[in-house]
Coordinates of C-alpha atoms in Angstrom, one line a residue:
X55 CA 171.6 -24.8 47.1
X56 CA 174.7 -26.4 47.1
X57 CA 178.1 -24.3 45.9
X58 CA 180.0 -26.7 44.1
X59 CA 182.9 -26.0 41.2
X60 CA 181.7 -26.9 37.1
X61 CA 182.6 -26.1 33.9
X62 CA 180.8 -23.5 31.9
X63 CA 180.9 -23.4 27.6
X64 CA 180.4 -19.3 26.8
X65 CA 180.6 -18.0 23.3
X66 CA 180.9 -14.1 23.2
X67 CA 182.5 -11.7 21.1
X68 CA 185.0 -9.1 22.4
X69 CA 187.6 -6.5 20.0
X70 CA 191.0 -7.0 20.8
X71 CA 193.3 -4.4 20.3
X72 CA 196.3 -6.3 19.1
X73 CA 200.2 -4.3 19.0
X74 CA 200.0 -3.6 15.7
X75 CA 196.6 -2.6 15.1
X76 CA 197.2 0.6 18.1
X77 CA 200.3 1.0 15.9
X78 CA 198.5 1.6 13.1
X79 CA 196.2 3.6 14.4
X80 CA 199.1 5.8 16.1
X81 CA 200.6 6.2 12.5
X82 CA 197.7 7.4 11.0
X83 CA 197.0 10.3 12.9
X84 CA 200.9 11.3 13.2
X85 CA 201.7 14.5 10.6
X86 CA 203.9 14.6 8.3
X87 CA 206.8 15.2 10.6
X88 CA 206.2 13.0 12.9
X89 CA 205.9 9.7 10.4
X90 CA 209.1 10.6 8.8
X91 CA 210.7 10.6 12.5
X92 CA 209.0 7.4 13.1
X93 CA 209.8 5.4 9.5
X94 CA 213.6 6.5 10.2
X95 CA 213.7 5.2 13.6
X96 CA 212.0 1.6 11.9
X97 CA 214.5 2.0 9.1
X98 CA 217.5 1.5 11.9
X99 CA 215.9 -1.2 13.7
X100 CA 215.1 -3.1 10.9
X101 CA 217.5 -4.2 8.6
X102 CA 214.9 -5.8 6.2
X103 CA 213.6 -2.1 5.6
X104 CA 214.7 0.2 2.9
X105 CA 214.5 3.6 2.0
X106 CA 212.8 4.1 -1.8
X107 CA 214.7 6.8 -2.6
X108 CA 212.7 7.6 -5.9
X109 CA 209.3 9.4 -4.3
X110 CA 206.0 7.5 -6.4
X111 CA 203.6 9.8 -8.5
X112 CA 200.9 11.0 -6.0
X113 CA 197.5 8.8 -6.3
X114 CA 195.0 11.6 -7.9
X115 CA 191.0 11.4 -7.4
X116 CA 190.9 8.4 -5.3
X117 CA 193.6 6.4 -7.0
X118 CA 195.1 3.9 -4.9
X119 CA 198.9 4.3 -4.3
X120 CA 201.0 1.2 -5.9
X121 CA 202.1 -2.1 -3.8
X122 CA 205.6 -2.1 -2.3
X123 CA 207.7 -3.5 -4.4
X124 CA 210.4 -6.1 -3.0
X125 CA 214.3 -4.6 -3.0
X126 CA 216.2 -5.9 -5.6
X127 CA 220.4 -5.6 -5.7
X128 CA 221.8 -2.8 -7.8
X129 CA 222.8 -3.8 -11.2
X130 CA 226.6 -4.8 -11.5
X131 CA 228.5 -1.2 -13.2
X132 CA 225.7 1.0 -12.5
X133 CA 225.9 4.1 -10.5
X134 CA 224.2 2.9 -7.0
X135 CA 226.7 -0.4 -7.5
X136 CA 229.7 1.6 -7.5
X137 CA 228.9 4.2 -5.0
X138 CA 227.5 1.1 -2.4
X139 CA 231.0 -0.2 -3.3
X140 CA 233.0 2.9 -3.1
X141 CA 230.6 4.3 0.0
X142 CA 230.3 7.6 -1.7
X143 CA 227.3 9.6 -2.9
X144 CA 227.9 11.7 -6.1
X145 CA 224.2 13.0 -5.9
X146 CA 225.2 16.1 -4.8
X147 CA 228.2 16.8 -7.8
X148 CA 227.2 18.6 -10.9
X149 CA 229.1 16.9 -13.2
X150 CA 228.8 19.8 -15.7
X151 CA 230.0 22.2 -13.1
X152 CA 232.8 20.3 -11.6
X153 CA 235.6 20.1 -13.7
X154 CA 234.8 23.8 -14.6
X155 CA 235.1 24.6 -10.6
X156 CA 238.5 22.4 -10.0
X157 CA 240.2 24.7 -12.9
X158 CA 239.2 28.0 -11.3
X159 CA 240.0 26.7 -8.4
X160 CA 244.0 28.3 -7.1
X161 CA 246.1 25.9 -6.9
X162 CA 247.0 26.8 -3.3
X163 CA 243.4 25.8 -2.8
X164 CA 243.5 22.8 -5.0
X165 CA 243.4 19.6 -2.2
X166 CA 246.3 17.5 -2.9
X167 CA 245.5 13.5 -3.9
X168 CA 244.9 11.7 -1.2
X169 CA 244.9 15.0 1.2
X170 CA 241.5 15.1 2.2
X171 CA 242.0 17.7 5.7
X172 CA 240.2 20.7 4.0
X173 CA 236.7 18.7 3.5
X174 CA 233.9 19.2 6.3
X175 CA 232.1 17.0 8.1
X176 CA 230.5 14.8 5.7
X177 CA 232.5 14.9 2.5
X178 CA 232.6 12.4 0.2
X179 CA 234.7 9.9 2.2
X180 CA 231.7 10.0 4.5
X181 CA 229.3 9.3 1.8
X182 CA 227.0 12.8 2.7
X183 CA 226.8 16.4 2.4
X184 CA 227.8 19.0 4.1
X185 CA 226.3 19.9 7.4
X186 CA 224.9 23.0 6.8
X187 CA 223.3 23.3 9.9
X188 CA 227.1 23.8 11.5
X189 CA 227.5 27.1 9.4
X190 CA 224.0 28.6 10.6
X191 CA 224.8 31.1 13.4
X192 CA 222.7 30.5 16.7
X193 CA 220.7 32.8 17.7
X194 CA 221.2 33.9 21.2
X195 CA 218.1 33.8 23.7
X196 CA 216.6 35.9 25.9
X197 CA 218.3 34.2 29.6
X198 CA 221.9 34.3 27.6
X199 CA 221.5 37.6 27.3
X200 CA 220.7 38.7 30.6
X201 CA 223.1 36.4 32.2
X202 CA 225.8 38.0 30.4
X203 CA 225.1 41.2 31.1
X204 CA 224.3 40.3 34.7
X205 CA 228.1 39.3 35.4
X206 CA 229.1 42.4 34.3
X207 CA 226.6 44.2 36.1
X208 CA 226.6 42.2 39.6
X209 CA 229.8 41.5 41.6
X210 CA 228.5 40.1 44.8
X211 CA 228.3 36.5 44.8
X212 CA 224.7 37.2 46.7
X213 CA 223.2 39.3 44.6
X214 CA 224.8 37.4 41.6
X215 CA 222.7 34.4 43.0
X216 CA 219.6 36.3 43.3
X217 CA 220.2 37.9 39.7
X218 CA 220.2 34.6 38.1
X219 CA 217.1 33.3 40.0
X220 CA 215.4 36.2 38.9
X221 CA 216.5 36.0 35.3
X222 CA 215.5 32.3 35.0
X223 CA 211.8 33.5 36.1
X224 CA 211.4 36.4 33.3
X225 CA 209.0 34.9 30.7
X226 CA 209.4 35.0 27.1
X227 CA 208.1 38.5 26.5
X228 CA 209.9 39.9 29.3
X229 CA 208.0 40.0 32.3
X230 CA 208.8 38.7 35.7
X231 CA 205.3 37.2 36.8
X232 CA 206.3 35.7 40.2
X233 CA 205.3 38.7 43.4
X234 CA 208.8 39.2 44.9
X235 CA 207.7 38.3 48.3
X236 CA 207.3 34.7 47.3
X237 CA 210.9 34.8 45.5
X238 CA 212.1 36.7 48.7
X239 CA 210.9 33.6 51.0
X240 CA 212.1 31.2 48.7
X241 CA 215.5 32.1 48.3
X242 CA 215.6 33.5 52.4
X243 CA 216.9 36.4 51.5
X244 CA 215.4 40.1 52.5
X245 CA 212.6 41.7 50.1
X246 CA 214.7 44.9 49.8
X247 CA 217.6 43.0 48.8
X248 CA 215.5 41.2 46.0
X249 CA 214.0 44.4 45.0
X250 CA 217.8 46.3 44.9
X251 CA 218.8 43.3 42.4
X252 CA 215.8 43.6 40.4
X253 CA 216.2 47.1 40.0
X254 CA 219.7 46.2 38.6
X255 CA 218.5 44.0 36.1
X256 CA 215.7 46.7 34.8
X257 CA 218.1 48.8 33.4
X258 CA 219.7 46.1 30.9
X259 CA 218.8 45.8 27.6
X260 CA 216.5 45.3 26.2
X261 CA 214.9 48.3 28.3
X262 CA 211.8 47.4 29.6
X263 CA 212.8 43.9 31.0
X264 CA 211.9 42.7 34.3
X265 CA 209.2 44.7 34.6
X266 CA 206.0 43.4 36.6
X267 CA 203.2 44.7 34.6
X268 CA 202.9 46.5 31.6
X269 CA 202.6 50.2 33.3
X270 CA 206.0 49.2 34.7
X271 CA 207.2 48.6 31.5
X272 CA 206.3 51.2 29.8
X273 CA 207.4 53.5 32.6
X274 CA 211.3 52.3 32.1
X275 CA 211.4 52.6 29.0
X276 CA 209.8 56.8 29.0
X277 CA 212.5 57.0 31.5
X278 CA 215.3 55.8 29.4
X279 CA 214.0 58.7 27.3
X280 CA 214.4 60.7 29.9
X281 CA 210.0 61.2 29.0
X282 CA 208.4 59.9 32.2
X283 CA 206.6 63.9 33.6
X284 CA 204.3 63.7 35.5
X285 CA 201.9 63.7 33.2
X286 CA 203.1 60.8 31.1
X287 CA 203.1 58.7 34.6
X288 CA 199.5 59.5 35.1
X289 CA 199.0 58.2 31.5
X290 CA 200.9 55.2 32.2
X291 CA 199.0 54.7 35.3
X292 CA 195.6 54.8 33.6
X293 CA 196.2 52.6 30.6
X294 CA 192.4 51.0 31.0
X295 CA 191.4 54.5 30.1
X296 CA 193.7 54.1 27.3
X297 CA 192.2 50.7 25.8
X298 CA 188.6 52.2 26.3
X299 CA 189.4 55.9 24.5
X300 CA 188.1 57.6 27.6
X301 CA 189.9 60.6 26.2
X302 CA 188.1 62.9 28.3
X303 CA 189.2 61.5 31.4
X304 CA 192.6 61.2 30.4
X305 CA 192.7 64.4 29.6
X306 CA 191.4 65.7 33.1
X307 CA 193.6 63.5 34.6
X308 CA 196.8 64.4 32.8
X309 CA 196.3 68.1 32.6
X310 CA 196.8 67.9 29.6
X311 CA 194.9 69.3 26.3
X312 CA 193.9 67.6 23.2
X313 CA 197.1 68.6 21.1
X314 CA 199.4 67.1 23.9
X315 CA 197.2 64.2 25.0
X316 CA 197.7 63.2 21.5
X317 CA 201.6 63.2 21.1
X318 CA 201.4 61.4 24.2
X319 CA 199.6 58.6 22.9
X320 CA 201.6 58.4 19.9
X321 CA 204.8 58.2 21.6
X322 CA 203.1 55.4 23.8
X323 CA 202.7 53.2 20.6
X324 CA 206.0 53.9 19.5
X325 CA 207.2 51.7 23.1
X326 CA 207.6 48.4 23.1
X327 CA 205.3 46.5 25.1
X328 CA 206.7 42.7 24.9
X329 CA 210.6 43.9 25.0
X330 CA 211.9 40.1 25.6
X331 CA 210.5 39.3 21.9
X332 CA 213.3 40.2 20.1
X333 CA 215.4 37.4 21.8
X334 CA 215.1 34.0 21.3
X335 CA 211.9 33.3 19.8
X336 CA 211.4 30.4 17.9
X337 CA 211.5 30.0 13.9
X338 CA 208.3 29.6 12.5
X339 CA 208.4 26.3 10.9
X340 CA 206.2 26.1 7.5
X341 CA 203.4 24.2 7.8
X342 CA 203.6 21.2 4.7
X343 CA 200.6 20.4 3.3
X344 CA 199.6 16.5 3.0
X345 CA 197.3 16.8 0.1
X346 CA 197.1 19.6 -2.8
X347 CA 193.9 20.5 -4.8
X348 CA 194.2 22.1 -7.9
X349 CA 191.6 23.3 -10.8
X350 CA 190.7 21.1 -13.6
X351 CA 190.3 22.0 -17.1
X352 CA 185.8 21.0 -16.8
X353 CA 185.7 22.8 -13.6
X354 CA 185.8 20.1 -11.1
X355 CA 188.7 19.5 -8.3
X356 CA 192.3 17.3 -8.7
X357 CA 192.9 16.2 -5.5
X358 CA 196.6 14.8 -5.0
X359 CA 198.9 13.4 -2.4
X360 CA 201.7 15.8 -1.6
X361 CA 204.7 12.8 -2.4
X362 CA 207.3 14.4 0.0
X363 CA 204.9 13.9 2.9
X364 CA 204.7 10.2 2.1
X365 CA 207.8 8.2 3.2
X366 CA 208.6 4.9 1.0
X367 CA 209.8 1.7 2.4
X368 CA 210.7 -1.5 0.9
X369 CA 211.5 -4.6 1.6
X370 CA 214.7 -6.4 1.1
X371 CA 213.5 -9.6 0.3
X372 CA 217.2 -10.2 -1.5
X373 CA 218.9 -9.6 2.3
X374 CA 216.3 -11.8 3.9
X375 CA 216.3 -14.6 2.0
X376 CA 220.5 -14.5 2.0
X377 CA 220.4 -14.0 5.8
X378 CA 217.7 -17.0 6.1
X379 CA 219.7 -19.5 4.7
X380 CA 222.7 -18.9 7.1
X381 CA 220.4 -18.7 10.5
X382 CA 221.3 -21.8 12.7
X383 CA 220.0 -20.9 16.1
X384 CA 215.8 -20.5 17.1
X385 CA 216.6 -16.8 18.2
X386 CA 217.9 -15.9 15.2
X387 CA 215.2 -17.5 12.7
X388 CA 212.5 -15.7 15.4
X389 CA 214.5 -12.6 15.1
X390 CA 214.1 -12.4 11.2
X391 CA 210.6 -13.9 10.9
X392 CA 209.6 -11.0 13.2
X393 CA 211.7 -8.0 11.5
X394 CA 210.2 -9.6 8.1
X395 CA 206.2 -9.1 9.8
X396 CA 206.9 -5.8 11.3
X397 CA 208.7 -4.4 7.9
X398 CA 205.8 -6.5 5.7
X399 CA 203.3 -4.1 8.3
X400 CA 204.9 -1.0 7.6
X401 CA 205.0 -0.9 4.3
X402 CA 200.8 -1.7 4.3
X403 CA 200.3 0.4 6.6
X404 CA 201.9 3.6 4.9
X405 CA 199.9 2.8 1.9
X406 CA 196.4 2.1 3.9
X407 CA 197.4 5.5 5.2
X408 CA 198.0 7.2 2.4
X409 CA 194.5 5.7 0.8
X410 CA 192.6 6.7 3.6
X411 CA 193.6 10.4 3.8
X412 CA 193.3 10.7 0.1
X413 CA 189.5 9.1 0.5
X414 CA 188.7 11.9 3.7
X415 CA 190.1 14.6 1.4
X416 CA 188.7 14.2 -1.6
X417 CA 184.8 14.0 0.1
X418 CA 185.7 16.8 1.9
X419 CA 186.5 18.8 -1.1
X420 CA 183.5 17.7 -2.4
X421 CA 181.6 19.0 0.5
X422 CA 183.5 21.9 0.1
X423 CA 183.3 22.9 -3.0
X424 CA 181.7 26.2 -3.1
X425 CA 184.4 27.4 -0.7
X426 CA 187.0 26.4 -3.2
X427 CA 185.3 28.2 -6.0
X428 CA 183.8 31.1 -4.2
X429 CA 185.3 31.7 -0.6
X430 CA 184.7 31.8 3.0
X431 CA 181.4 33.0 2.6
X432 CA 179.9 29.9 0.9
X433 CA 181.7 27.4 3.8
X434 CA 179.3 25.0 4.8
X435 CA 178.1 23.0 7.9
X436 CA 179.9 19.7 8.2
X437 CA 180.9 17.0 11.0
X438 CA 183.0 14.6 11.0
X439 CA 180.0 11.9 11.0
X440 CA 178.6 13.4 7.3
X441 CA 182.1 12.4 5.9
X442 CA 182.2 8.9 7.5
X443 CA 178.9 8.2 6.5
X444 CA 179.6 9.2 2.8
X445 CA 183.1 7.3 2.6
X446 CA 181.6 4.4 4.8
X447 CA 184.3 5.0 7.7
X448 CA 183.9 4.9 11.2
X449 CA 183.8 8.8 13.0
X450 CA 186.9 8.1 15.1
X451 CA 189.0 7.4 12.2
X452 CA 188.1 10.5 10.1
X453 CA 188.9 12.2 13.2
X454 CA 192.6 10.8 13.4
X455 CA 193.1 11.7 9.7
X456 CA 192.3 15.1 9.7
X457 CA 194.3 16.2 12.9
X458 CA 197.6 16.9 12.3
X459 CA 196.9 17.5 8.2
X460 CA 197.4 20.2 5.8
X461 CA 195.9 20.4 2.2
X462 CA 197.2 23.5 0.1
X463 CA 194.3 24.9 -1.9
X464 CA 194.2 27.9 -4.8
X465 CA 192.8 29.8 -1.4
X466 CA 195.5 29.0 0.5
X467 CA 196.5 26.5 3.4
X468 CA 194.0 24.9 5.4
X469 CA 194.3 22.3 8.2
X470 CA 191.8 19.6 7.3
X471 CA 189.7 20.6 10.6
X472 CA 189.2 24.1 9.2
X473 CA 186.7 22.6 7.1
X474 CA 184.7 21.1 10.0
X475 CA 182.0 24.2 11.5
X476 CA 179.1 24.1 13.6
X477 CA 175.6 24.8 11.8
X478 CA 173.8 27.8 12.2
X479 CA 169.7 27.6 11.2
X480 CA 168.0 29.4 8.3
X481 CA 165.6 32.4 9.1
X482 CA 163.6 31.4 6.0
X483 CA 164.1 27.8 6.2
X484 CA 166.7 26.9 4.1
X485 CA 169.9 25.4 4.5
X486 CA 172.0 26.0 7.4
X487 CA 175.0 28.3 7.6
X488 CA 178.2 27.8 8.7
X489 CA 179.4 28.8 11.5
X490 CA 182.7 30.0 9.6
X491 CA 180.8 31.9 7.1
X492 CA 178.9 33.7 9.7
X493 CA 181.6 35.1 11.5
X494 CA 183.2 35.7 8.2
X495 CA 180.0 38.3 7.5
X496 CA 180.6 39.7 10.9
X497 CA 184.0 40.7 10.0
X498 CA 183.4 42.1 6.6
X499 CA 180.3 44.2 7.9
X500 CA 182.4 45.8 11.0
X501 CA 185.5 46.3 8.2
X502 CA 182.9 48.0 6.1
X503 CA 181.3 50.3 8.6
X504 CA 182.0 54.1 8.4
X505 CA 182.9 56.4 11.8
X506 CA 179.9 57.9 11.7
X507 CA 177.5 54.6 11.7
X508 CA 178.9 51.7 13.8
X509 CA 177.0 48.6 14.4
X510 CA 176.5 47.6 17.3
X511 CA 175.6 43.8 17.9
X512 CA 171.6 43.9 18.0
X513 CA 171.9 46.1 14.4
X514 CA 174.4 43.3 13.1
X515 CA 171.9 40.4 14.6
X516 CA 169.3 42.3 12.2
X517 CA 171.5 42.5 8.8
X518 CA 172.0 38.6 9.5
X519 CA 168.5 37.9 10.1
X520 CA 167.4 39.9 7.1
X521 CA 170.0 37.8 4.9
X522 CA 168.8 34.7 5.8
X523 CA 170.7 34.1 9.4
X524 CA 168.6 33.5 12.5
X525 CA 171.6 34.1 15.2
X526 CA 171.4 35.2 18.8
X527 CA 172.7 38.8 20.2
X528 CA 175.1 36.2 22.3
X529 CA 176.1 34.5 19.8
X530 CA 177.1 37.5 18.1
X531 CA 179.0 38.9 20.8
X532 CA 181.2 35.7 21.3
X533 CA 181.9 35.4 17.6
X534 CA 183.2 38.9 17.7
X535 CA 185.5 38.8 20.7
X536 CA 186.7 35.6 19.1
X537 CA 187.8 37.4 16.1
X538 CA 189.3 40.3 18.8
X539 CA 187.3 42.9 17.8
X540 CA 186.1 45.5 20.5
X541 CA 182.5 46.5 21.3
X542 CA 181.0 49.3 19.3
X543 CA 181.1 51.8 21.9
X544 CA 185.2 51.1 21.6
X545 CA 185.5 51.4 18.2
X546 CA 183.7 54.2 17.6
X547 CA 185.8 56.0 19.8
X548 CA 189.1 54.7 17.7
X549 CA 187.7 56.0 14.4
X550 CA 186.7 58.5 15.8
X551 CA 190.2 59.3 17.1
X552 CA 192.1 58.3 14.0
X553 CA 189.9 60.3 11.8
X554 CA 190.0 63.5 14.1
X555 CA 191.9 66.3 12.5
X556 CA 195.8 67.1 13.6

């Protein structure tokens, strides 16, 4: 058969992932935070976009959010017309409190006309408010303190060196994790030498740092209370005895009796065992919900968009159509027509955003709805496929809408995946429980349980079959070490201990 070149007519099909459509589905799975980073990094590249400063009434049960309306000019003598023209912002002036303010005022304080040298960063010459953020004292972290107190400490320009390696390798709860023959080999210098300097920095403050394990810890702090007997270091040394209430053995090992062995345990928990926590640690940012749900008056569910979460754009049609007409070159009518499709994109795809969230919310609170109105308890199993198939979406995009989202309930604040659990089957039958729920009833029956009659996992594998649960000892056992509780032959030596008379 001869090889020789022809043409070949194929029709197939193929998806193409086109620029904006991976930008679209980027920006819907982005939180909250992240799209309001993203729409103000558009809103400086584009200079057809513009921020709609007025924040639109949430859509509520499934209501679609309005178009994008174009940008029109401020009126001629209103407020936004003179402060564009003036460049200053008198948002933040209470006109009721103002002239008030400027009579109390002394006049030493009194700025002169014109004499604008006692106004912070962005006053109103600047058109914004005050920095507040420049008044907020920093908080100093853990390696700043060390260091500081490590110059004052260390006066060889050696052991200086070796200090600061060491402090830039103690961790956020302040432990040094590295062995110090590896640091020792790194740095060339002798282990002794490396130990000498370590020593040093154990004694700063907080006390406890530096330390190498948690007996270590413990141990410099007892001896900055002049604490650490004999006794107390063969307590230290046997913490695993400790965390399993072997208080027999401790006993025999300390020399102790029961009286003492108990004072020693309290002052124990009275230590600190993560001593670099009280420096630096990061502030807890609140979590802002996406989507509320609230009670209605004939007992079903208001589901709403949370409107600060939703950035507005619009488009300034006005400014296009004025820049337009005085384009001469190619690249400049290109560089429009493109900044007029990317802003036109935007502004769809928030709203397609915000309709789709509000669509997988609302059918999960559907789905949900005995949790709403009756707790934890009456969670139940869902996927993400039962929610496409019911809204008629595909899996992977109900997967991007839920990560990264928060809905505020009566019951509190839930991530939207919260809602998502695995099934567990019906002893009788029935419907499936949630894995959520179950774990839920382990907790409440090991809460409930008295010193005298703890449940071990095969008793609480029975209670759960006998209410309708058919779940494996296994199982059990990895739901409860999920939820950090100990086994039963550890927690019945706690209450045991905490109920024993003094």
């Amino acid at each position: 058969m001869a090889l020789t070149p022809k043409l070949v007519l194929r029709q197939s099909q193929s998806l193409v992932m086109t620029p904006q459509l991976m930008q679209a589905i980027k920006l819907l799975q982005l939180s909250s935070l992240d799209l309001a980073a993203y729409v103000d990094k558009e809103l400086e590249q584009n200079p057809l976009l513009e921020r709609h400063e007025q924040a639109p009434e949430a859509p509520v049960r499934g209501e679609e959010a309005p178009e994008p309306a174009a940008w029109e000019d401020p009126a001629p003598g209103s407020r936004a017309e003179i402060e564009s023209r003036l460049g200053t912002d008198f948002g933040n002036v209470f006109p009721d409190d103002a002239p008030q303010a400027a009579e109390r005022a002394p006049a030493a304080e009194r700025p002169e006309p014109g004499d604008w040298s006692g106004m912070g960063a962005g006053s109103a010459s600047a058109g914004e408010g005050a920095d507040l953020e420049a008044y907020v004292a920093e908080r100093p972290t853990l390696g700043d303190h060390l260091e500081r107190q490590l110059m004052l400490a260390v006066g060889d320009p050696t052991d200086r060196a070796i200090g600061q390696h060491l402090v830039d390798l103690i961790d956020a709860a302040g432990y040094l994790r590295e062995p110090l023959d590896d640091i020792a080999e790194r740095l060339g210098a002798p282990l002794d030498r490396v130990e000498r300097v370590l020593g040093v920095i154990q004694t700063f403050e907080p006390t406890g740092i530096g330390a190498r394990s948690l007996s270590e810890c413990l141990a410099i702090q007892l001896r900055e209370l002049n604490r650490f007997d004999p006794a107390m270091q063969a307590l230290v040394d046997n913490l695993e005895l400790v965390a399993r209430r072997d208080l027999a053995s401790l006993r025999k090992l300390c020399g102790v009796d029961a009286e003492d062995l108990a004072d020693m345990l309290d002052e124990i928990r009275r230590l600190d065992p993560k001593p670099g926590h009280a420096f630096g640690s990061e502030v807890v940012q609140a979590v802002a919900p996406d989507v509320t749900v609230r009670a209605a008056p004939d007992g079903s569910w208001i589901v709403e968009l949370v409107a600060d979460s939703l950035p507005r754009v619009l488009v300034n049609q006005t400014y296009y159509a004025k820049v337009a007409r005085s384009a001469k070159s190619d690249t400049e009518k290109t560089f429009l027509t493109e900044c007029l499709q990317t802003a036109n994109w935007l502004t769809r795809s928030l709203e397609q955003r915000a309709r789709t969230i509000l669509k997988v919310a609302t059918e999960i609170v559907r789905q949900q709805d005995g949790f709403l109105a009756y707790g934890v308890a009456h969670l139940k199993p869902l996927n993400l496929r039962m929610i496409a198939d019911a809204i008629g979406m595909h899996e992977s995009t109900v997967s991007r809408v839920t990560a990264n989202k928060y809905v505020a309930t009566p019951r509190g604040v839930f991530e939207l995946k919260y809602f998502f659990t695995a099934a567990i089957a019906s002893a009788d039958g029935g419907d499936a429980h949630s894995a959520e729920a179950v774990r839920h009833r382990i907790r409440a029956m090991i809460d409930a349980e008295s010193p005298d009659d703890i449940l071990s996992d095969d008793t609480i594998v029975k209670r759960l079959h006998d209410s309708g649960v058919e779940i494996a000892r296994r199982t059990v056992a990895k739901y409860r070490e999920g939820l950090r509780i100990p086994s039963s032959v550890q927690r019945r030596r706690e209450k045991q201990s905490a109920h024993r008379p003094a």
